[in-house]
Short mmCIF file of C-alpha atoms and ligand atoms in Angstrom, two decimals:
data_model
loop_
_atom_site.label_atom_id
_atom_site.label_comp_id
_atom_site.label_asym_id
_atom_site.label_seq_id
_atom_site.Cartn_x
_atom_site.Cartn_y
_atom_site.Cartn_z
CA MET Y 1 108.61 88.45 105.76
CA LYS Y 2 106.10 90.73 104.05
CA LEU Y 3 102.46 89.66 103.79
CA VAL Y 4 100.05 90.59 101.00
CA ALA Y 5 96.45 89.75 101.89
CA GLY Y 6 93.42 89.96 99.60
CA ASN Y 7 90.02 90.74 101.11
CA TRP Y 8 87.43 89.78 98.51
CA LYS Y 9 84.57 91.11 100.68
CA MET Y 10 81.06 90.19 99.37
CA HIS Y 11 82.17 89.87 95.76
CA ASP Y 12 81.18 86.90 93.72
CA ARG Y 13 84.64 85.40 93.29
CA GLY Y 14 85.85 81.90 94.01
CA ARG Y 15 87.90 79.19 92.35
CA ALA Y 16 88.52 81.04 89.07
CA LEU Y 17 90.13 84.06 90.71
CA ALA Y 18 92.20 81.86 93.05
CA THR Y 19 93.42 79.83 90.06
CA ALA Y 20 94.27 83.00 88.12
CA ILE Y 21 96.26 84.37 91.06
CA CYS Y 22 98.12 81.08 91.56
CA GLY Y 23 99.00 81.04 87.89
CA ARG Y 24 100.64 84.45 88.16
CA LEU Y 25 102.64 83.80 91.32
CA GLY Y 26 105.63 81.48 91.25
CA ALA Y 27 108.07 80.86 94.09
CA ARG Y 28 107.84 83.78 96.48
CA ARG Y 29 109.72 85.53 99.21
CA VAL Y 30 106.53 87.01 100.66
CA ASP Y 31 103.49 85.49 102.33
CA VAL Y 32 100.17 85.68 100.49
CA LEU Y 33 96.71 85.28 102.02
CA LEU Y 34 93.31 85.19 100.29
CA CYS Y 35 90.05 85.84 102.15
CA PRO Y 36 87.05 84.93 99.96
CA PRO Y 37 83.39 84.95 101.06
CA PHE Y 38 82.49 82.05 103.38
CA PRO Y 39 80.64 79.89 100.78
CA TYR Y 40 83.72 79.86 98.51
CA LEU Y 41 86.33 79.02 101.15
CA ARG Y 42 86.41 75.33 100.31
CA GLU Y 43 86.75 75.71 96.55
CA VAL Y 44 89.35 78.45 96.91
CA GLY Y 45 91.24 76.21 99.35
CA GLU Y 46 91.21 73.44 96.73
CA ALA Y 47 92.52 75.84 94.08
CA LEU Y 48 95.31 76.95 96.43
CA ALA Y 49 96.41 73.44 97.41
CA GLY Y 50 100.19 73.12 97.15
CA SER Y 51 100.64 76.82 96.29
CA GLY Y 52 101.73 77.97 99.73
CA ILE Y 53 99.05 80.69 99.59
CA ALA Y 54 97.09 80.87 102.83
CA LEU Y 55 93.31 80.95 103.23
CA GLY Y 56 91.38 83.16 105.62
CA GLY Y 57 87.84 84.08 106.65
CA GLN Y 58 86.56 87.64 106.72
CA ASP Y 59 84.92 87.44 110.15
CA LEU Y 60 83.90 84.95 112.83
CA HIS Y 61 81.66 84.67 115.87
CA TRP Y 62 83.31 84.45 119.28
CA GLU Y 63 81.19 81.54 120.48
CA ALA Y 64 82.11 77.98 119.57
CA GLN Y 65 78.57 77.13 118.43
CA GLY Y 66 74.92 77.87 119.13
CA ALA Y 67 71.88 79.80 117.99
CA PHE Y 68 73.66 82.59 116.09
CA THR Y 69 71.97 82.67 112.69
CA GLY Y 70 74.31 83.60 109.87
CA ALA Y 71 77.48 83.37 111.94
CA VAL Y 72 80.46 81.02 111.70
CA SER Y 73 82.87 79.92 114.40
CA ALA Y 74 86.64 79.67 114.49
CA ARG Y 75 86.39 75.88 114.35
CA MET Y 76 84.26 76.05 111.19
CA LEU Y 77 86.87 78.26 109.53
CA LEU Y 78 89.59 75.80 110.52
CA ASP Y 79 87.51 72.96 109.13
CA THR Y 80 87.37 74.67 105.73
CA GLY Y 81 91.14 75.07 105.64
CA CYS Y 82 91.59 78.59 107.00
CA THR Y 83 94.70 79.57 108.92
CA HIS Y 84 93.78 83.25 109.27
CA VAL Y 85 90.72 85.41 109.86
CA ILE Y 86 90.11 89.12 109.43
CA VAL Y 87 88.65 90.58 112.63
CA GLY Y 88 87.19 94.02 113.26
CA HIS Y 89 87.22 95.26 109.68
CA SER Y 90 85.76 98.78 109.65
CA GLU Y 91 82.85 97.56 107.51
CA ARG Y 92 81.98 95.11 110.29
CA ARG Y 93 82.36 97.86 112.88
CA LEU Y 94 80.30 100.44 110.93
CA LEU Y 95 77.67 98.31 109.20
CA PHE Y 96 77.27 95.31 111.51
CA GLY Y 97 77.78 96.78 114.95
CA ASP Y 98 81.12 95.21 115.89
CA THR Y 99 82.52 96.97 118.96
CA ASP Y 100 85.95 96.97 120.55
CA ALA Y 101 84.54 94.45 123.05
CA SER Y 102 83.13 92.04 120.46
CA VAL Y 103 86.27 92.40 118.33
CA ALA Y 104 88.34 91.47 121.39
CA ALA Y 105 86.16 88.41 121.98
CA LYS Y 106 86.54 87.36 118.34
CA VAL Y 107 90.32 87.76 118.47
CA GLN Y 108 90.44 85.62 121.61
CA SER Y 109 88.26 82.92 120.07
CA ALA Y 110 90.34 82.83 116.90
CA LEU Y 111 93.61 82.51 118.82
CA VAL Y 112 92.29 79.79 121.10
CA ALA Y 113 91.28 77.80 118.02
CA GLY Y 114 94.69 78.28 116.42
CA LEU Y 115 93.75 80.86 113.76
CA THR Y 116 95.86 83.96 113.21
CA PRO Y 117 93.65 87.05 113.51
CA VAL Y 118 94.26 89.98 111.18
CA LEU Y 119 93.01 92.68 113.53
CA CYS Y 120 91.86 95.79 111.65
CA VAL Y 121 92.12 99.21 113.22
CA GLY Y 122 91.86 102.72 111.85
CA GLU Y 123 90.37 106.11 112.42
CA THR Y 124 87.41 107.74 110.66
CA LEU Y 125 87.78 110.97 108.71
CA GLN Y 126 86.11 112.82 111.57
CA GLU Y 127 88.58 111.40 114.08
CA ARG Y 128 91.48 112.24 111.82
CA ASP Y 129 90.31 115.81 111.25
CA ALA Y 130 89.84 116.27 114.98
CA GLY Y 131 93.45 115.18 115.56
CA PHE Y 132 92.43 111.91 117.23
CA ALA Y 133 93.84 109.44 114.71
CA GLN Y 134 96.73 108.08 116.77
CA ARG Y 135 94.63 107.99 119.94
CA ARG Y 136 91.87 106.03 118.21
CA ILE Y 137 94.33 103.56 116.71
CA ARG Y 138 95.96 103.04 120.11
CA SER Y 139 92.63 102.50 121.85
CA GLN Y 140 91.51 99.93 119.25
CA VAL Y 141 94.78 98.03 119.61
CA GLU Y 142 94.71 98.16 123.40
CA ALA Y 143 91.12 96.87 123.39
CA ALA Y 144 91.61 93.84 121.18
CA PHE Y 145 95.25 93.00 120.42
CA ARG Y 146 96.66 89.77 121.80
CA PRO Y 147 100.07 88.27 121.03
CA GLY Y 148 99.79 86.30 117.81
CA CYS Y 149 97.68 88.89 115.99
CA ILE Y 150 98.68 90.61 112.78
CA VAL Y 151 97.42 94.21 112.81
CA ALA Y 152 96.11 95.92 109.66
CA TYR Y 153 96.04 99.69 109.80
CA GLU Y 154 93.12 100.74 107.61
CA PRO Y 155 92.03 104.37 107.87
CA VAL Y 156 88.27 104.28 107.23
CA TRP Y 157 88.45 107.24 104.85
CA ALA Y 158 90.90 105.40 102.60
CA ILE Y 159 88.92 102.18 102.18
CA GLY Y 160 87.32 101.79 98.77
CA THR Y 161 87.70 105.50 98.06
CA GLY Y 162 90.72 105.45 95.76
CA ARG Y 163 92.31 107.83 98.25
CA ALA Y 164 95.11 106.00 100.03
CA ALA Y 165 96.83 107.41 103.11
CA SER Y 166 100.27 108.90 102.61
CA PRO Y 167 103.13 106.52 103.40
CA ASP Y 168 104.17 108.94 106.17
CA HIS Y 169 100.75 108.64 107.78
CA ALA Y 170 100.93 104.84 107.48
CA ARG Y 171 104.40 104.87 109.06
CA ASP Y 172 103.18 106.94 112.03
CA ALA Y 173 100.24 104.59 112.51
CA ALA Y 174 102.50 101.54 112.31
CA GLN Y 175 104.70 103.07 114.98
CA THR Y 176 101.71 103.76 117.25
CA ILE Y 177 100.57 100.16 116.76
CA ARG Y 178 104.01 98.74 117.60
CA VAL Y 179 104.24 100.88 120.74
CA ALA Y 180 100.86 99.58 121.90
CA ALA Y 181 101.19 95.97 120.72
CA GLY Y 182 104.91 95.26 120.85
CA PRO Y 183 107.83 96.08 118.58
CA ASP Y 184 107.74 92.79 116.68
CA THR Y 185 104.08 93.07 115.70
CA ARG Y 186 103.45 92.53 112.03
CA VAL Y 187 101.64 95.62 110.73
CA LEU Y 188 99.92 95.87 107.34
CA TYR Y 189 98.55 98.93 105.59
CA GLY Y 190 95.14 98.79 103.91
CA GLY Y 191 93.01 101.36 102.09
CA SER Y 192 93.01 101.84 98.31
CA VAL Y 193 96.26 99.94 97.82
CA ASN Y 194 96.87 99.22 94.15
CA ALA Y 195 99.70 98.13 91.87
CA THR Y 196 100.75 101.73 91.26
CA ASN Y 197 100.82 103.14 94.80
CA CYS Y 198 101.80 100.09 96.86
CA ALA Y 199 105.62 100.21 96.85
CA PRO Y 200 106.13 103.03 99.41
CA PHE Y 201 103.86 101.26 101.90
CA PHE Y 202 106.09 98.22 101.82
CA SER Y 203 109.03 100.24 103.06
CA VAL Y 204 107.11 101.49 106.13
CA THR Y 205 104.97 98.42 107.00
CA ASP Y 206 105.10 94.62 106.82
CA GLY Y 207 102.65 94.32 103.97
CA ALA Y 208 99.20 95.21 102.70
CA LEU Y 209 95.56 94.27 103.10
CA VAL Y 210 94.08 94.79 99.65
CA GLY Y 211 90.38 95.07 98.81
CA THR Y 212 89.38 96.26 95.35
CA ALA Y 213 92.70 95.50 93.65
CA SER Y 214 92.69 91.94 95.02
CA LEU Y 215 89.75 91.13 92.71
CA ASP Y 216 92.03 91.53 89.68
CA ALA Y 217 94.59 88.72 89.44
CA GLU Y 218 97.07 90.79 87.44
CA ALA Y 219 96.89 93.78 89.79
CA PHE Y 220 97.14 91.56 92.86
CA ALA Y 221 100.16 89.72 91.43
CA ALA Y 222 101.82 93.07 90.69
CA ILE Y 223 101.32 94.09 94.33
CA VAL Y 224 102.88 90.82 95.48
CA ARG Y 225 105.85 91.44 93.18
CA ALA Y 226 106.27 94.95 94.59
CA ALA Y 227 106.31 93.49 98.10
CA GLU Y 228 109.01 91.05 97.00
CA ALA Y 229 111.05 93.84 95.49
CA SER Y 230 111.10 95.66 98.83
CA SER Y 231 111.93 92.53 100.87
P1 LIG E 301 90.26 98.73 99.37
O1 LIG E 301 89.80 97.87 100.65
O2 LIG E 301 91.61 98.22 98.97
O3 LIG E 301 89.20 98.51 98.35
O4 LIG E 301 90.32 100.16 99.83
C1 LIG E 301 90.71 97.56 101.66
C2 LIG E 301 90.02 96.81 102.77
O5 LIG E 301 88.88 97.15 103.08
O6 LIG E 301 90.57 95.87 103.37
#
């Protein structure tokens, strides 16, 4: 089954957007996941009750509890109704110092708690231009993937730039990921996915991780419908 996930990042959206998305999605043949900022998890969870749409966090700490100011644990995410958590997003890696080692620890902690990690991997523009894209993707998967993870291929140069990868590039990356992680691994594409460009990605991957376009209920619903059409 295809999965369309919305990563709301640090945008000021909560119940109203969740309600608007629910109102536009009826019975579905695809999975849908929303990842709002931590403070809005509970109200978004309430808005999603009975909709079949899943709730996820955008990050977690690998420890169960302790003196880690600003962090949240897997158990806390579970307690607010999450079933999923994004791990190793490139913004966490580039802006907050997440490393392959800390991403691996977060994946492990999420799985032990019963959350499904959406492990993000992807090369930078520099790595791509140097011909290292597939090698970088493979090394990120080998460092952190565990059975039970969903993997999101998100080339750093395509995130928030309006410049999506080509479907061929996404297909090659998905193949690299499945060689490293196992042939049945669910692989998403992320990076400037919108209602207009999404359809080809659904024929080469198992879904999409959507940032900017997930903040617009109509655009997000159109992406979900495109995923259904290719299912
Ligand atoms: P974008 O973000 O769709 O705005 O490029 C994707 C992501 O960062 O997950």
